[in-house]
Short mmCIF file of C-alpha atoms in Angstrom, two decimals:
data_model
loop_
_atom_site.label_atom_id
_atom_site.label_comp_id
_atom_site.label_asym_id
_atom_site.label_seq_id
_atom_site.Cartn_x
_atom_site.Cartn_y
_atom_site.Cartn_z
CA UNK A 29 -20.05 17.22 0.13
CA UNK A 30 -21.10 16.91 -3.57
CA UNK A 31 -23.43 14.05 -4.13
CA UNK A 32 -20.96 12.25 -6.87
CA UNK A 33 -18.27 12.27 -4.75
CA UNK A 34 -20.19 10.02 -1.84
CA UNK A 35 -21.52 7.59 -3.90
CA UNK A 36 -20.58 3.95 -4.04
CA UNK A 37 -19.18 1.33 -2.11
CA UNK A 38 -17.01 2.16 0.43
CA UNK A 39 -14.25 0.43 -1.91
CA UNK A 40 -15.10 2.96 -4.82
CA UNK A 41 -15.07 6.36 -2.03
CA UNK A 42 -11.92 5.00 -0.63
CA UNK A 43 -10.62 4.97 -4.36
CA UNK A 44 -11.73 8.45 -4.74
CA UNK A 45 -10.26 9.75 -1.72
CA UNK A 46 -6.92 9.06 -2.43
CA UNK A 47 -6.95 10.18 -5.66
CA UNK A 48 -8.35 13.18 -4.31
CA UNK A 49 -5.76 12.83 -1.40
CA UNK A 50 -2.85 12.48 -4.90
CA UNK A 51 -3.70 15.26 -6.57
CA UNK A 52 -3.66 17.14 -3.87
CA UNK A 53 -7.68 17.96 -3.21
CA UNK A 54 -6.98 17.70 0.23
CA UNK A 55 -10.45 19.62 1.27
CA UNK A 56 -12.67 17.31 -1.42
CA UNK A 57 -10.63 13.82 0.32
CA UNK A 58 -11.51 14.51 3.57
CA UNK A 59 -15.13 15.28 2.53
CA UNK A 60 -14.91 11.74 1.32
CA UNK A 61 -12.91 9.95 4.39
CA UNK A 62 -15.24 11.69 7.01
CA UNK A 63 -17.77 9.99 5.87
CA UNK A 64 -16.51 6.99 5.63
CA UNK A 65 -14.52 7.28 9.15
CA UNK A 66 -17.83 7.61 10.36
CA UNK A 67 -18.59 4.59 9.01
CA UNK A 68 -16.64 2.24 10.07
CA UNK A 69 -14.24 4.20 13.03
CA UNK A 70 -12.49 1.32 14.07
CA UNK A 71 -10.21 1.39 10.76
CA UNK A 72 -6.95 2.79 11.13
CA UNK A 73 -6.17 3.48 6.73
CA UNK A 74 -8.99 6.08 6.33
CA UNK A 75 -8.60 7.73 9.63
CA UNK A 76 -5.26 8.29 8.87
CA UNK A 77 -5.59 9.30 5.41
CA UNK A 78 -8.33 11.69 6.76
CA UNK A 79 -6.07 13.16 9.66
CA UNK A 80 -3.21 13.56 6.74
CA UNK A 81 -5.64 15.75 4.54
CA UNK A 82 -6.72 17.92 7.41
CA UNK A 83 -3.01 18.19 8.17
CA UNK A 84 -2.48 19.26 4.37
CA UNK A 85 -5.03 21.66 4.28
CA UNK A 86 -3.74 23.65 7.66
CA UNK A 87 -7.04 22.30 10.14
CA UNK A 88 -4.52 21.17 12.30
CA UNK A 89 -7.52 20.86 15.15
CA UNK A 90 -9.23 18.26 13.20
CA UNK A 91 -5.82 16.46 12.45
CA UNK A 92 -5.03 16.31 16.18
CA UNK A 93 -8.21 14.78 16.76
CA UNK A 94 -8.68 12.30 14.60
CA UNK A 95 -4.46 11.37 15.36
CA UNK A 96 -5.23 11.14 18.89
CA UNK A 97 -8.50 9.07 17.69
CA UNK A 98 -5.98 6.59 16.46
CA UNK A 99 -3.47 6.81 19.08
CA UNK A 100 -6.37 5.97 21.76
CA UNK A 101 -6.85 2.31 19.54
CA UNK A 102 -3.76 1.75 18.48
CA UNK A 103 -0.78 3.70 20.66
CA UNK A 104 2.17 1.48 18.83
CA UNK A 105 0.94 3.41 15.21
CA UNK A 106 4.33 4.86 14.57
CA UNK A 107 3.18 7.25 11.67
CA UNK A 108 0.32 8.65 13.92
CA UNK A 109 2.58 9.38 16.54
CA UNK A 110 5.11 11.27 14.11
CA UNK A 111 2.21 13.26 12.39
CA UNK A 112 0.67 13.75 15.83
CA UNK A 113 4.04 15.74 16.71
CA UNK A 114 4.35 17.39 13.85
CA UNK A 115 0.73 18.60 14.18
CA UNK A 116 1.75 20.21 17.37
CA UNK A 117 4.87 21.89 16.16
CA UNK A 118 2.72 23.47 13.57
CA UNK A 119 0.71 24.86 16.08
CA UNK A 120 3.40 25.92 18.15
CA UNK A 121 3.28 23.14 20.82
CA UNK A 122 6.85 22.15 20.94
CA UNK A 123 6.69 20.76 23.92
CA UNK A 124 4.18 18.94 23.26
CA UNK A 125 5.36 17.55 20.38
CA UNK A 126 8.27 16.31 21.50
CA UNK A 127 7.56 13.12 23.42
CA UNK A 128 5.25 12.04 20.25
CA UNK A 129 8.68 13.01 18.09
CA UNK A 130 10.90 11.23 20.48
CA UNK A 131 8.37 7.62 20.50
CA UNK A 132 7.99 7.69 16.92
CA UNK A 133 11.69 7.71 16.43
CA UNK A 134 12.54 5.13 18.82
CA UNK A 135 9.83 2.54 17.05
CA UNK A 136 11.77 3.55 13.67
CA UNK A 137 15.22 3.05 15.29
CA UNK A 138 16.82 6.26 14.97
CA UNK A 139 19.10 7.64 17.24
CA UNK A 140 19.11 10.73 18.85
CA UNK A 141 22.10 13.24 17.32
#
């Protein structure tokens, strides 16, 4: 990653990122978030920011792993379980999917049709 775009206090790269992550730099954001994910793992915001710009930019691998990264801390994380399922569909995992789909909806209270 470029130099100027690591530099800072975690505040100011977090900053960045999602202004990155905004404008749609999806590749430069997660250059940013990875390193601070490796930072400090245990929080949940950048992970998930990180797993939403891999899911942007089509490394659906990555996304899946840092997802299930947050899903192994946290399994209640609603929004990890729906991206998480969506991740799969895009890879053609259906059926995989679909228990993440079904959990995610049930902690948002929607019904099934």
């Amino acid at each position: 990653m470029n130099d100027y775009y690591g530099h800072g206090t975690a505040a100011e790269r977090w900053d960045r990122a999602r202004m990155f992550f905004d404008a749609k730099e999806y590749v430069t954001a997660a250059g940013i978030l990875d390193e601070l994910v490796a930072e400090t793992p245990e929080q949940v915001g950048p992970r998930l920011l990180l797993a939403r710009a891999y899911y942007h930019s089509a490394r659906l691998g990555r996304a899946e792993a840092e997802l299930s990264a947050i899903l192994e801390r946290d399994p209640a994380e609603r929004y990890a379980l729906r991206l998480l399922g969506r991740t799969l569909e895009r890879q053609g995992r259906a059926a995989e999917a679909a228990p993440h789909l079904k959990l995610a909806a049930a902690m948002g209270g929607e019904l099934p049709d």
